[in-house]
């Protein structure tokens, strides 16, 4: 046994059997430093007893870290949502609704800074799965791009981008079209790197295929909405 004392607020804590000074924090609730003494002979009788917090156990620390890590996806989603709404919300809403114009009673189009546009990021999050994949289109196009990547050179590489743009163009929904183009790009670039023997760059080529599919698929969907809106 012993005592933990704080000279700043003139308080002390009487330790219980089995407790060690290492079990407690180094600061009192008032912000003063806590130190250990064997007895209270050096302490003025007017000092008051207080409770000194114990240090969190390893289990509690691990639990807090797990809880904080579990909140990261939600934070990222909210930040992405804010970013896309700020920079692309009005543009994407106008593209999707070019063929039907809705206005507020004051004449302000929905989707502008004074109107409410659809949540684009949420629609993207809903498509993070393998539903709505048109495999009868994805597989032949992926096979064609794989052949181009594995057995051709030079200007023929441009055909890969044209094919990915075409995949995005063939869908009425821009998000679904972009998703199909992403799957096509990932499969084709993965197989292309296998056939060319680039095993060390396998992951890099696959990521490159995903990026190309996303960009080209979005371009294809954008072109279709522009043509359809005329």
Tab-separated table of C-alpha atoms in Angstrom:
chain	number	residue	atom	x	y	z
A	1	UNK	CA	0.000	0.000	0.000
A	2	UNK	CA	0.922	3.665	-0.189
A	3	UNK	CA	-0.377	7.001	-1.397
A	4	UNK	CA	-0.449	9.027	-4.574
A	5	UNK	CA	-0.303	12.753	-3.890
A	6	UNK	CA	-0.715	15.900	-5.965
A	7	UNK	CA	0.918	19.063	-4.651
A	8	UNK	CA	-0.981	21.330	-7.034
A	9	UNK	CA	-4.493	20.732	-5.701
A	10	UNK	CA	-3.284	19.396	-2.328
A	11	UNK	CA	-4.961	16.019	-2.601
A	12	UNK	CA	-4.073	12.375	-2.130
A	13	UNK	CA	-5.271	8.897	-3.071
A	14	UNK	CA	-4.889	5.943	-0.733
A	15	UNK	CA	-3.920	2.898	-2.741
A	16	UNK	CA	-5.705	-0.374	-2.109
A	17	UNK	CA	-4.045	-3.778	-1.627
A	18	UNK	CA	-2.756	-5.146	-4.912
A	19	UNK	CA	-2.548	-1.736	-6.598
A	20	UNK	CA	0.747	-0.386	-7.921
A	21	UNK	CA	1.775	3.193	-8.801
A	22	UNK	CA	2.369	1.935	-12.345
A	23	UNK	CA	-1.366	1.231	-12.645
A	24	UNK	CA	-2.251	4.934	-12.475
A	25	UNK	CA	-1.860	7.928	-14.752
A	26	UNK	CA	0.909	10.434	-14.112
A	27	UNK	CA	-1.350	13.488	-13.892
A	28	UNK	CA	-4.079	14.461	-11.471
A	29	UNK	CA	-7.437	15.734	-12.710
A	30	UNK	CA	-6.243	19.282	-11.986
A	31	UNK	CA	-3.270	18.834	-14.316
A	32	UNK	CA	-0.653	18.513	-11.594
A	33	UNK	CA	1.935	15.763	-11.424
A	34	UNK	CA	1.178	12.728	-9.271
A	35	UNK	CA	3.897	11.120	-7.173
A	36	UNK	CA	4.030	8.126	-4.849
A	37	UNK	CA	4.809	8.231	-1.112
A	38	UNK	CA	4.869	5.477	1.509
A	39	UNK	CA	2.947	7.458	4.128
A	40	UNK	CA	1.265	10.813	4.689
A	41	UNK	CA	3.677	12.170	7.287
A	42	UNK	CA	4.793	14.901	4.859
A	43	UNK	CA	1.217	15.819	3.957
A	44	UNK	CA	-0.751	18.558	5.678
A	45	UNK	CA	-3.900	17.220	7.419
A	46	UNK	CA	-6.006	19.669	5.410
A	47	UNK	CA	-5.306	17.786	2.165
A	48	UNK	CA	-8.383	16.064	0.776
A	49	UNK	CA	-8.743	12.560	-0.679
A	50	UNK	CA	-9.420	12.270	-4.427
A	51	UNK	CA	-9.661	9.527	-7.012
A	52	UNK	CA	-6.743	9.092	-9.417
A	53	UNK	CA	-7.593	7.479	-12.734
A	54	UNK	CA	-5.979	4.214	-13.685
A	55	UNK	CA	-4.192	3.696	-16.970
A	56	UNK	CA	-6.284	1.858	-19.588
A	57	UNK	CA	-5.503	-1.830	-19.942
A	58	UNK	CA	-4.098	-3.268	-23.152
A	59	UNK	CA	-7.512	-4.753	-23.895
A	60	UNK	CA	-9.186	-1.346	-23.548
A	61	UNK	CA	-6.546	0.330	-25.723
A	62	UNK	CA	-7.019	-2.312	-28.428
A	63	UNK	CA	-10.801	-1.896	-28.228
A	64	UNK	CA	-10.533	1.892	-28.664
A	65	UNK	CA	-8.194	1.512	-31.641
A	66	UNK	CA	-10.552	-0.996	-33.247
A	67	UNK	CA	-13.482	1.366	-32.754
A	68	UNK	CA	-11.562	4.276	-34.294
A	69	UNK	CA	-10.481	2.167	-37.274
A	70	UNK	CA	-14.048	1.016	-37.880
A	71	UNK	CA	-15.110	4.644	-38.294
A	72	UNK	CA	-12.561	5.337	-41.067
A	73	UNK	CA	-14.659	4.010	-44.005
A	74	UNK	CA	-17.566	6.215	-42.949
A	75	UNK	CA	-15.285	9.257	-42.698
A	76	UNK	CA	-13.798	8.579	-46.119
A	77	UNK	CA	-17.251	8.138	-47.627
A	78	UNK	CA	-18.451	11.434	-46.136
A	79	UNK	CA	-15.397	13.307	-47.404
A	80	UNK	CA	-15.754	11.804	-50.877
A	81	UNK	CA	-19.424	12.694	-50.837
A	82	UNK	CA	-18.657	16.314	-49.955
A	83	UNK	CA	-15.892	16.518	-52.582
A	84	UNK	CA	-18.012	15.135	-55.430
A	85	UNK	CA	-21.055	17.193	-54.483
A	86	UNK	CA	-18.947	20.356	-54.398
A	87	UNK	CA	-17.066	19.826	-57.657
A	88	UNK	CA	-19.196	17.508	-59.801
A	89	UNK	CA	-22.706	17.415	-58.313
A	90	UNK	CA	-24.328	19.975	-60.603
A	91	UNK	CA	-22.500	18.739	-63.724
A	92	UNK	CA	-23.467	15.096	-63.232
A	93	UNK	CA	-27.068	15.945	-62.401
A	94	UNK	CA	-27.411	18.089	-65.529
A	95	UNK	CA	-25.893	15.314	-67.668
A	96	UNK	CA	-28.293	12.697	-66.329
A	97	UNK	CA	-31.336	14.933	-66.646
A	98	UNK	CA	-30.543	16.791	-69.854
A	99	UNK	CA	-33.598	15.320	-71.572
A	100	UNK	CA	-36.024	16.443	-68.836
A	101	UNK	CA	-35.744	19.906	-67.307
A	102	UNK	CA	-37.250	20.463	-63.869
A	103	UNK	CA	-37.407	23.875	-62.313
A	104	UNK	CA	-38.304	25.246	-58.935
A	105	UNK	CA	-41.249	27.643	-58.566
A	106	UNK	CA	-38.737	30.486	-58.834
A	107	UNK	CA	-37.246	29.184	-62.048
A	108	UNK	CA	-34.017	27.837	-60.608
A	109	UNK	CA	-33.044	24.453	-62.104
A	110	UNK	CA	-32.625	21.594	-59.676
A	111	UNK	CA	-28.992	20.496	-59.346
A	112	UNK	CA	-27.640	24.041	-59.147
A	113	UNK	CA	-26.212	25.473	-55.970
A	114	UNK	CA	-29.775	26.445	-54.924
A	115	UNK	CA	-31.358	23.088	-55.798
A	116	UNK	CA	-31.055	19.522	-54.552
A	117	UNK	CA	-29.221	17.110	-56.875
A	118	UNK	CA	-28.988	13.323	-56.461
A	119	UNK	CA	-26.283	11.854	-54.280
A	120	UNK	CA	-23.794	10.681	-56.886
A	121	UNK	CA	-21.338	9.121	-54.455
A	122	UNK	CA	-24.091	7.028	-52.846
A	123	UNK	CA	-25.079	5.722	-56.274
A	124	UNK	CA	-21.443	4.765	-56.869
A	125	UNK	CA	-21.272	3.027	-53.474
A	126	UNK	CA	-24.388	1.033	-54.323
A	127	UNK	CA	-22.648	-0.287	-57.443
A	128	UNK	CA	-19.579	-1.609	-55.606
A	129	UNK	CA	-20.602	-5.186	-56.361
A	130	UNK	CA	-20.823	-7.605	-59.290
A	131	UNK	CA	-24.472	-6.978	-60.062
A	132	UNK	CA	-25.467	-5.295	-63.330
A	133	UNK	CA	-22.387	-6.707	-65.088
A	134	UNK	CA	-23.187	-7.538	-68.712
A	135	UNK	CA	-20.821	-10.497	-69.047
A	136	UNK	CA	-21.839	-11.196	-72.654
A	137	UNK	CA	-20.254	-7.830	-73.450
A	138	UNK	CA	-17.445	-7.740	-70.892
A	139	UNK	CA	-15.890	-11.126	-71.738
A	140	UNK	CA	-15.526	-10.631	-75.534
A	141	UNK	CA	-14.207	-7.083	-75.133
A	142	UNK	CA	-11.785	-8.186	-72.405
A	143	UNK	CA	-10.562	-11.009	-74.654
A	144	UNK	CA	-10.037	-8.578	-77.541
A	145	UNK	CA	-8.102	-6.128	-75.367
A	146	UNK	CA	-6.006	-8.987	-73.956
A	147	UNK	CA	-5.004	-10.029	-77.474
A	148	UNK	CA	-4.131	-6.419	-78.345
A	149	UNK	CA	-1.985	-6.004	-75.235
A	150	UNK	CA	-0.228	-9.360	-75.611
A	151	UNK	CA	0.416	-9.584	-79.350
A	152	UNK	CA	0.407	-6.072	-80.821
A	153	UNK	CA	2.451	-2.907	-80.457
A	154	UNK	CA	2.353	0.778	-81.239
A	155	UNK	CA	-0.798	2.474	-82.451
A	156	UNK	CA	-2.890	-0.660	-81.902
A	157	UNK	CA	-2.847	0.129	-78.186
A	158	UNK	CA	-5.284	2.951	-78.942
A	159	UNK	CA	-7.878	0.294	-79.708
A	160	UNK	CA	-7.928	-0.652	-76.021
A	161	UNK	CA	-9.108	2.828	-75.065
A	162	UNK	CA	-11.660	2.896	-77.884
A	163	UNK	CA	-13.095	-0.448	-76.777
A	164	UNK	CA	-13.354	0.679	-73.154
A	165	UNK	CA	-15.071	3.892	-74.220
A	166	UNK	CA	-17.456	1.738	-76.258
A	167	UNK	CA	-18.333	-0.353	-73.206
A	168	UNK	CA	-19.311	2.747	-71.260
A	169	UNK	CA	-21.266	4.086	-74.232
A	170	UNK	CA	-23.462	0.973	-74.526
A	171	UNK	CA	-25.156	1.513	-71.140
A	172	UNK	CA	-27.953	3.942	-70.399
A	173	UNK	CA	-26.730	4.480	-66.831
A	174	UNK	CA	-23.331	6.167	-66.670
A	175	UNK	CA	-22.368	4.595	-63.333
A	176	UNK	CA	-23.219	1.048	-64.460
A	177	UNK	CA	-21.444	1.597	-67.773
A	178	UNK	CA	-18.335	2.839	-65.991
A	179	UNK	CA	-18.450	-0.185	-63.661
A	180	UNK	CA	-18.596	-2.585	-66.612
A	181	UNK	CA	-15.667	-0.767	-68.231
A	182	UNK	CA	-13.692	-1.018	-64.975
A	183	UNK	CA	-14.274	-4.791	-64.801
A	184	UNK	CA	-13.325	-5.122	-68.468
A	185	UNK	CA	-10.134	-3.111	-67.998
A	186	UNK	CA	-9.088	-5.014	-64.875
A	187	UNK	CA	-9.597	-8.448	-66.481
A	188	UNK	CA	-7.925	-7.571	-69.765
A	189	UNK	CA	-4.867	-5.852	-68.272
A	190	UNK	CA	-4.449	-8.687	-65.750
A	191	UNK	CA	-4.525	-11.347	-68.473
A	192	UNK	CA	-2.405	-9.206	-70.779
A	193	UNK	CA	0.353	-8.964	-68.177
A	194	UNK	CA	0.185	-12.733	-67.658
A	195	UNK	CA	0.568	-13.493	-71.359
A	196	UNK	CA	3.470	-11.067	-71.739
A	197	UNK	CA	5.270	-12.546	-68.726
A	198	UNK	CA	5.184	-9.333	-66.668
A	199	UNK	CA	4.542	-11.160	-63.409
A	200	UNK	CA	6.319	-8.587	-61.240
A	201	UNK	CA	4.067	-5.843	-62.608
A	202	UNK	CA	0.872	-7.872	-62.357
A	203	UNK	CA	-0.754	-5.761	-59.652
A	204	UNK	CA	0.408	-2.512	-61.247
A	205	UNK	CA	-1.036	-3.468	-64.646
A	206	UNK	CA	-4.320	-4.511	-63.039
A	207	UNK	CA	-4.612	-1.161	-61.259
A	208	UNK	CA	-3.783	0.566	-64.543
A	209	UNK	CA	-6.593	-1.394	-66.192
A	210	UNK	CA	-9.033	-0.294	-63.487
A	211	UNK	CA	-8.047	3.358	-63.952
A	212	UNK	CA	-8.278	3.164	-67.742
A	213	UNK	CA	-11.652	1.436	-67.487
A	214	UNK	CA	-13.002	4.060	-65.101
A	215	UNK	CA	-11.851	7.013	-67.206
A	216	UNK	CA	-12.786	5.561	-70.589
A	217	UNK	CA	-16.105	4.178	-69.318
A	218	UNK	CA	-17.056	7.554	-67.896
A	219	UNK	CA	-16.112	9.245	-71.178
A	220	UNK	CA	-18.281	6.771	-73.085
A	221	UNK	CA	-21.238	7.410	-70.786
A	222	UNK	CA	-20.739	11.160	-71.048
A	223	UNK	CA	-20.681	11.030	-74.847
A	224	UNK	CA	-23.915	9.031	-74.886
A	225	UNK	CA	-25.719	11.463	-72.592
A	226	UNK	CA	-24.612	14.393	-74.739
A	227	UNK	CA	-25.821	12.717	-77.930
A	228	UNK	CA	-29.080	11.581	-76.328
A	229	UNK	CA	-29.724	15.046	-74.938
A	230	UNK	CA	-29.662	16.728	-78.341
